[in-house]
PDB file of C-alpha atoms in Angstrom:
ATOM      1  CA  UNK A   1      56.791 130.867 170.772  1.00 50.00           C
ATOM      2  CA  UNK A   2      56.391 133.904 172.878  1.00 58.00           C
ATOM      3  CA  UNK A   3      54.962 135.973 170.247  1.00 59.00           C
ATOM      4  CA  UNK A   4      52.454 133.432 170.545  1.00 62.00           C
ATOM      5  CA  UNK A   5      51.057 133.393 174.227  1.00 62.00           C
ATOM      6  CA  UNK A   6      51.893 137.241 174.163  1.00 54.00           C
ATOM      7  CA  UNK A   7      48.972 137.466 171.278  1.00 56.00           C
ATOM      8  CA  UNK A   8      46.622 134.742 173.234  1.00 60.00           C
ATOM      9  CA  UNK A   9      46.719 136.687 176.381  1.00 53.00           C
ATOM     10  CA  UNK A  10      45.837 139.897 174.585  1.00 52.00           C
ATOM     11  CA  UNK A  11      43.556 138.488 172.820  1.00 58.00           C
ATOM     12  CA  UNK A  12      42.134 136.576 176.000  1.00 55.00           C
ATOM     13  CA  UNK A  13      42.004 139.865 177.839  1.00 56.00           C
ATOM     14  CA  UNK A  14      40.121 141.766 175.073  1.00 54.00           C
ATOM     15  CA  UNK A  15      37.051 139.517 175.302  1.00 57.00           C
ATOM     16  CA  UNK A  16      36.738 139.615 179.012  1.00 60.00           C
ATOM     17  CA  UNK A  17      36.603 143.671 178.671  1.00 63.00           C
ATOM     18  CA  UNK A  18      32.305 143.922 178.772  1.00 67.00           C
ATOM     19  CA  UNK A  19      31.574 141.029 180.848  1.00 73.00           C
ATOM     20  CA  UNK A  20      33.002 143.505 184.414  1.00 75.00           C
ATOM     21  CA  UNK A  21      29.998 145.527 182.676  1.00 80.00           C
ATOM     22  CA  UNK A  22      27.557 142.750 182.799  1.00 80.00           C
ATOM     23  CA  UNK A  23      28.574 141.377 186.185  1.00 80.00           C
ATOM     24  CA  UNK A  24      28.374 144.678 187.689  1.00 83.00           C
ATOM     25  CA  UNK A  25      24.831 145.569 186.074  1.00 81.00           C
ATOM     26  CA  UNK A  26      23.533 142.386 188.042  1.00 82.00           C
ATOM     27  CA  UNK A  27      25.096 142.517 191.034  1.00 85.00           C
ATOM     28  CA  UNK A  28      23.175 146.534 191.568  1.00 85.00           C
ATOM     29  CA  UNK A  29      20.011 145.223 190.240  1.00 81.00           C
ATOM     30  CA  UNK A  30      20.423 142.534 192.837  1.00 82.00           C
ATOM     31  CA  UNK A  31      21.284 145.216 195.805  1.00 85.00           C
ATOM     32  CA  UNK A  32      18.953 147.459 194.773  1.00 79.00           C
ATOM     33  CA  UNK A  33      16.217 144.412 195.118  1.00 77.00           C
ATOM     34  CA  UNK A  34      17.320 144.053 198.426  1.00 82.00           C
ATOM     35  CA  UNK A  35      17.499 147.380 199.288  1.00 82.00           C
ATOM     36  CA  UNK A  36      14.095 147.640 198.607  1.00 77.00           C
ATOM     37  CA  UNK A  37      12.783 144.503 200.731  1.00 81.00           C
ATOM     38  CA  UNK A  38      14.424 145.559 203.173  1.00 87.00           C
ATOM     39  CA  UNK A  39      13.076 149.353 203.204  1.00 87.00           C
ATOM     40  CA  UNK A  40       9.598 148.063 202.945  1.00 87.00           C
ATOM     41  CA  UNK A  41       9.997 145.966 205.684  1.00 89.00           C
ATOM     42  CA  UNK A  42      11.373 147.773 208.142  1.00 91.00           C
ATOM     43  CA  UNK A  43       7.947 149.487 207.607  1.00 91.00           C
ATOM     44  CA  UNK A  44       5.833 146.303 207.668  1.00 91.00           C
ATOM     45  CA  UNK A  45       7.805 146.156 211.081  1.00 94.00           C
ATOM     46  CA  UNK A  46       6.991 149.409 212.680  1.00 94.00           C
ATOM     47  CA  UNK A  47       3.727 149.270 211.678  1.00 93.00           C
ATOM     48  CA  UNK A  48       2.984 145.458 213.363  1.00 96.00           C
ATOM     49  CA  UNK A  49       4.560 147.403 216.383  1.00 96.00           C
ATOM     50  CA  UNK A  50       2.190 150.636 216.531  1.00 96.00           C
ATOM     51  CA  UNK A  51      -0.419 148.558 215.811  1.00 96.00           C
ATOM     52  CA  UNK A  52       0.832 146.623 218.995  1.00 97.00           C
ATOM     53  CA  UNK A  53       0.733 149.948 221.202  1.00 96.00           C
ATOM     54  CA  UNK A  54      -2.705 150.643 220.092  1.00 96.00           C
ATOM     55  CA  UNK A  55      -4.061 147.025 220.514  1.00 97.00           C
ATOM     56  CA  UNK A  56      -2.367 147.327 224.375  1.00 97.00           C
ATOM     57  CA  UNK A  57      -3.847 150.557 225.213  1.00 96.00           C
ATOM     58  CA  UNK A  58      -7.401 149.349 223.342  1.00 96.00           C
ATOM     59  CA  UNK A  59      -7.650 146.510 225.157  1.00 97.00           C
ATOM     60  CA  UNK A  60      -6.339 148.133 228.519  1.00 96.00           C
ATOM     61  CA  UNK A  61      -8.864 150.412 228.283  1.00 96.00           C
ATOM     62  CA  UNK A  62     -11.393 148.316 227.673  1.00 96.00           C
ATOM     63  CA  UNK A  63     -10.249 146.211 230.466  1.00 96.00           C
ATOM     64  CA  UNK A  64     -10.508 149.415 233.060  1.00 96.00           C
ATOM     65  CA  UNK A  65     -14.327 149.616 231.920  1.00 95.00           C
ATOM     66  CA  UNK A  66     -15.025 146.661 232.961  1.00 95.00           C
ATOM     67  CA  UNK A  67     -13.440 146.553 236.090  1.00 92.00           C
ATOM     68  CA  UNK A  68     -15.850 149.456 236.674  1.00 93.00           C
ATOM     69  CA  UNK A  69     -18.789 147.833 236.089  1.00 91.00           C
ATOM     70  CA  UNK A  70     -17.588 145.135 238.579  1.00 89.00           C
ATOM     71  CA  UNK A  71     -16.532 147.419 241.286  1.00 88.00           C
ATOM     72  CA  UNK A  72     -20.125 149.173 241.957  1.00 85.00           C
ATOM     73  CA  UNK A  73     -21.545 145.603 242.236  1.00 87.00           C
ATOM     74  CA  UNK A  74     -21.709 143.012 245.572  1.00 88.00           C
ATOM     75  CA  UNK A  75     -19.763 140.179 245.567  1.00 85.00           C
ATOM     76  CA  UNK A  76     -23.386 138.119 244.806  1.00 89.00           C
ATOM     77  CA  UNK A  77     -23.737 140.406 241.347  1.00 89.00           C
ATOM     78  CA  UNK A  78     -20.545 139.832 239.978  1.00 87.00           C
ATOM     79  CA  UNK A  79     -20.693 136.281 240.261  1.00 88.00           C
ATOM     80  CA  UNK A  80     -24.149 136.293 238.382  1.00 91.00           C
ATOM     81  CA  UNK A  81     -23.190 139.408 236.239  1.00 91.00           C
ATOM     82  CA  UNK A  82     -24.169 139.196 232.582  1.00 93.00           C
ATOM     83  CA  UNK A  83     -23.366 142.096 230.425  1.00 94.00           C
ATOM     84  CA  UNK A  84     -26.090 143.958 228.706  1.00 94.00           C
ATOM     85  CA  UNK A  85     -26.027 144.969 225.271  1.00 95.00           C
ATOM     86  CA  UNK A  86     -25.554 149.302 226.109  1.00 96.00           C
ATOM     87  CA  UNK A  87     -22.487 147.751 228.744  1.00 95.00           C
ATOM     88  CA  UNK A  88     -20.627 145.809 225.687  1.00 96.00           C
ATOM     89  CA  UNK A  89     -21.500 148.824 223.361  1.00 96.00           C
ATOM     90  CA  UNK A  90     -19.690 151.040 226.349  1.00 96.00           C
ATOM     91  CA  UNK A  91     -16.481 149.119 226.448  1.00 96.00           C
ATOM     92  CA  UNK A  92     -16.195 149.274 222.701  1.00 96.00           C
ATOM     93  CA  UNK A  93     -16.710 152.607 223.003  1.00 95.00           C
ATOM     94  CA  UNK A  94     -13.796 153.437 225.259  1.00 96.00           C
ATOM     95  CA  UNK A  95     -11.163 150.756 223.689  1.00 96.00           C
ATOM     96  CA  UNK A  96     -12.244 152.486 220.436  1.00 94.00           C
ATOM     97  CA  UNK A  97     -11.667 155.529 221.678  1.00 95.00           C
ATOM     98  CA  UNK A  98      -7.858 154.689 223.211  1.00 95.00           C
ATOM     99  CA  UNK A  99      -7.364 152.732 219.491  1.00 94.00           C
ATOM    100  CA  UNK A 100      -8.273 155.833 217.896  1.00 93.00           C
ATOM    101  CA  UNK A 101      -6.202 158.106 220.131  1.00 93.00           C
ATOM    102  CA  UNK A 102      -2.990 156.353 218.261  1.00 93.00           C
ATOM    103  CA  UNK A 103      -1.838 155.753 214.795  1.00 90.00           C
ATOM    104  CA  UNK A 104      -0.001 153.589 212.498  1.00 90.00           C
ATOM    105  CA  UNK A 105       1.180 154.130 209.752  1.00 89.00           C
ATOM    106  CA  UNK A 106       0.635 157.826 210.142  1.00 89.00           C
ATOM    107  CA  UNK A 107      -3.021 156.776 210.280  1.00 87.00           C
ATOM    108  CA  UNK A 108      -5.167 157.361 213.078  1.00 89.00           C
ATOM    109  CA  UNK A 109      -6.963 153.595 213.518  1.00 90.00           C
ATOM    110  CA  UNK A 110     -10.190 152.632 213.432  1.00 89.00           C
ATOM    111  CA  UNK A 111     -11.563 149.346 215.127  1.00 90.00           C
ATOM    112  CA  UNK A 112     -14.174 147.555 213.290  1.00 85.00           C
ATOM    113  CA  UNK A 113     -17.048 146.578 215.847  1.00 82.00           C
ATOM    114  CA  UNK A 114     -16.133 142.357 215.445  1.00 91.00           C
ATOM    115  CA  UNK A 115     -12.249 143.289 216.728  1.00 94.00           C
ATOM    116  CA  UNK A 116     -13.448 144.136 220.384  1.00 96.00           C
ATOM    117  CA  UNK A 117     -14.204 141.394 221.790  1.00 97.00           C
ATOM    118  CA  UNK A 118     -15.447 141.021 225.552  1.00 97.00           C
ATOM    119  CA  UNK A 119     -15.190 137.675 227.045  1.00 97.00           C
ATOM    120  CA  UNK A 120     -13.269 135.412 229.855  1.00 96.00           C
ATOM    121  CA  UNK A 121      -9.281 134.634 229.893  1.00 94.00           C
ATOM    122  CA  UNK A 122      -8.259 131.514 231.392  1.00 91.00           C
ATOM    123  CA  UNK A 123      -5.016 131.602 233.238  1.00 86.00           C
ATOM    124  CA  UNK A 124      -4.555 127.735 232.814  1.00 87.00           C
ATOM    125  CA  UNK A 125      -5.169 127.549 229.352  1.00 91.00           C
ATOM    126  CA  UNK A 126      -4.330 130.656 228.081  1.00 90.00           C
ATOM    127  CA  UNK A 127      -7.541 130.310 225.599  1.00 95.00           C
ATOM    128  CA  UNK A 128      -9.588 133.734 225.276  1.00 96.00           C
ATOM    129  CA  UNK A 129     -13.657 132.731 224.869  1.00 96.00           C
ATOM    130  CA  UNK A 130     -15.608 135.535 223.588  1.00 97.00           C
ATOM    131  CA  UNK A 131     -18.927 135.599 225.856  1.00 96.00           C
ATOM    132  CA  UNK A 132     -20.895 138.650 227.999  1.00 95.00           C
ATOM    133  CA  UNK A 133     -21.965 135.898 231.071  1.00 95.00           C
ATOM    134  CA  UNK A 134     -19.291 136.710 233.875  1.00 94.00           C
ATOM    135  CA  UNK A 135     -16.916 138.179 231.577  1.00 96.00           C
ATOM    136  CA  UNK A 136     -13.413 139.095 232.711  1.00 94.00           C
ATOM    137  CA  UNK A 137     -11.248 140.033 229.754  1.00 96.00           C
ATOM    138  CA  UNK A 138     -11.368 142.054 226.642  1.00 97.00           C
ATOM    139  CA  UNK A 139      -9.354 141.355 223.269  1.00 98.00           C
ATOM    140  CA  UNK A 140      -9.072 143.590 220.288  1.00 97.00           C
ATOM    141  CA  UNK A 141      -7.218 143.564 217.033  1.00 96.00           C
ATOM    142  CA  UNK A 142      -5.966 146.183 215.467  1.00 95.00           C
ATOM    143  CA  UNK A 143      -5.336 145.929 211.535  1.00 93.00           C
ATOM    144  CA  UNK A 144      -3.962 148.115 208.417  1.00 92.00           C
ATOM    145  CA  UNK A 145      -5.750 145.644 205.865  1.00 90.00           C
ATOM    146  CA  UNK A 146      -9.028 145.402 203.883  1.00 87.00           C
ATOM    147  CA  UNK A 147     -10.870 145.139 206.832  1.00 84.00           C
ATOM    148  CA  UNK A 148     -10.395 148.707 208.772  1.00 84.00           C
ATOM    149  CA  UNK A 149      -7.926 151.600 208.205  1.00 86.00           C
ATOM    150  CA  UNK A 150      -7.021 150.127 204.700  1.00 85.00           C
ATOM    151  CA  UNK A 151      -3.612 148.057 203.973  1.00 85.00           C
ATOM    152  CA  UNK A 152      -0.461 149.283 203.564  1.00 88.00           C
ATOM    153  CA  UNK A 153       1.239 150.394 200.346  1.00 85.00           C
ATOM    154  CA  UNK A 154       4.150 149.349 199.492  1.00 85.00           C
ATOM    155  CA  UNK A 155       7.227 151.482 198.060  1.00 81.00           C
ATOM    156  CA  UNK A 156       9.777 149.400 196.723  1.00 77.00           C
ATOM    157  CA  UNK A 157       7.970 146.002 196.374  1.00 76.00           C
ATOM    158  CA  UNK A 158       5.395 147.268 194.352  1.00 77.00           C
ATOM    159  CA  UNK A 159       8.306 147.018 191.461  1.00 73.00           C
ATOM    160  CA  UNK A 160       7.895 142.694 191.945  1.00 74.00           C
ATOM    161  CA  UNK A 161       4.108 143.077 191.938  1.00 82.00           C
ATOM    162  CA  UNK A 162       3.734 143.511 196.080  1.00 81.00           C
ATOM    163  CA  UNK A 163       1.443 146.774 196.011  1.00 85.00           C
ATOM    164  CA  UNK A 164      -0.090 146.412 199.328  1.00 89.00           C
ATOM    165  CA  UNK A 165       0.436 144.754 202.502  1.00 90.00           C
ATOM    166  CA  UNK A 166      -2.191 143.860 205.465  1.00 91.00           C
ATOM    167  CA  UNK A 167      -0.449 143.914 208.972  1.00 94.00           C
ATOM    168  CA  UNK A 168      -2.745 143.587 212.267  1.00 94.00           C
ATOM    169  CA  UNK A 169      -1.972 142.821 215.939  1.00 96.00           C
ATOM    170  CA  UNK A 170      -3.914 141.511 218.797  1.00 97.00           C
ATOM    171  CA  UNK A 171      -3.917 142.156 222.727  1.00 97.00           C
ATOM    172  CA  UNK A 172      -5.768 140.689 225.822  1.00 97.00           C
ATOM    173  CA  UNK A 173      -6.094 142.179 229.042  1.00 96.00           C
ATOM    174  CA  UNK A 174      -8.168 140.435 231.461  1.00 95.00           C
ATOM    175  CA  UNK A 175      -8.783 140.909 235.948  1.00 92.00           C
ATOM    176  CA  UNK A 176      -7.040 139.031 237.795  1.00 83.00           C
ATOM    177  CA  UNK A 177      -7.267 138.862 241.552  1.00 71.00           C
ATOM    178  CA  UNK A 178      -5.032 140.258 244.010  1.00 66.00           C
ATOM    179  CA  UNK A 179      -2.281 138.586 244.669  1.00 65.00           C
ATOM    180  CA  UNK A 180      -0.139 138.980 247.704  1.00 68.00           C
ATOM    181  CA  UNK A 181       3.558 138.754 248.714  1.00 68.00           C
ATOM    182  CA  UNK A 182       5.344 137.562 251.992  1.00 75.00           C
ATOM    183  CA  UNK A 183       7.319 140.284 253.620  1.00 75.00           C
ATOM    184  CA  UNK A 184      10.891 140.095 251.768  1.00 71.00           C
ATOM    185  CA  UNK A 185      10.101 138.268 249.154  1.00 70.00           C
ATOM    186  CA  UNK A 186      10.539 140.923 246.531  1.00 65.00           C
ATOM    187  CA  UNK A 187      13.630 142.519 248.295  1.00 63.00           C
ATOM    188  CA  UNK A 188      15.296 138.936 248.035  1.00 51.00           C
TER     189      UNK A 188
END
């Protein structure tokens, strides 16, 4: 009777030797998978984030030429002040030039002339409306896709059929009046 269960687990033991094998050869293709998301992510992620800086500094830029064309006017101008054609190409110019000036994905970026955009901000609604008639904003998007500066490829992914990935970002800066402080109030 011993003999017996001595010979079962042998046997039992014998035909569990290749499935450790097996187990293990799925569990690395599984980590490696993952591995490889996450690599190409954490790109995807720094990316979206330089492409943040450069939509910031774009649209801060772009923001500071306008505020210059508002600053050599009376009060009566800028109230009535409708951008011409050479000023729009102007601001693009200079938030082109401060997109330009960084890069992401070791690319230096390129804006396309449709992702400057000059218009008004409202501070109620939050809503950006693209116009050149009293105009106190300017958005632009950055992007690593089709469009400009071409998407990003992909190193690991590209094994599941994800070759190339667009990314873009977008940033507002607008004028805003002066705004003023009682005495204390910020030391409080």
């Amino acid at each position: 009777m011993t003999r017996c269960r001595v010979g079962r687990l042998v046997r039992s033991r014998l035909s569990e030797r290749g499935s450790v094998t097996v187990v293990t050869a799925l569990s690395l293709v599984g980590l490696i998978g993952v591995t490889a998301f996450t690599i190409d992510l954490g790109r995807v992620f720094m990316a979206k984030n330089e492409l943040q800086n450069a939509a910031d500094s774009a649209a801060l830029a772009g923001a500071r030429s306008l505020g210059e064309l508002y600053k050599s006017m009376s009060v009566t101008n800028q109230l009535s002040l409708t951008l011409t054609t050479t000023q729009v190409e102007a601001i693009r110019t200079v938030s082109g030039n401060a997109a330009f000036a960084n890069i992401a994905d070791m690319k230096s970026l390129q804006l396309a002339g449709a992702d400057i955009q000059v218009g008004k901000w409202s501070n109620k609604t939050h809503l950006f409306t693209p116009t050149t008639s009293v105009p106190n904003a300017v958005r632009v998007m950055t992007r690593l896709d089709n469009t400009a500066n071409g998407s990003m490829s992909t190193v690991f992914a590209s094994v599941l059929g994800v070759d190339r990935v667009g990314v873009s970002a977008q940033a507002t800066a607008a004028l805003t009046g002066l705004s003023t402080t009682e005495p204390g109030v910020l030391n409080a």
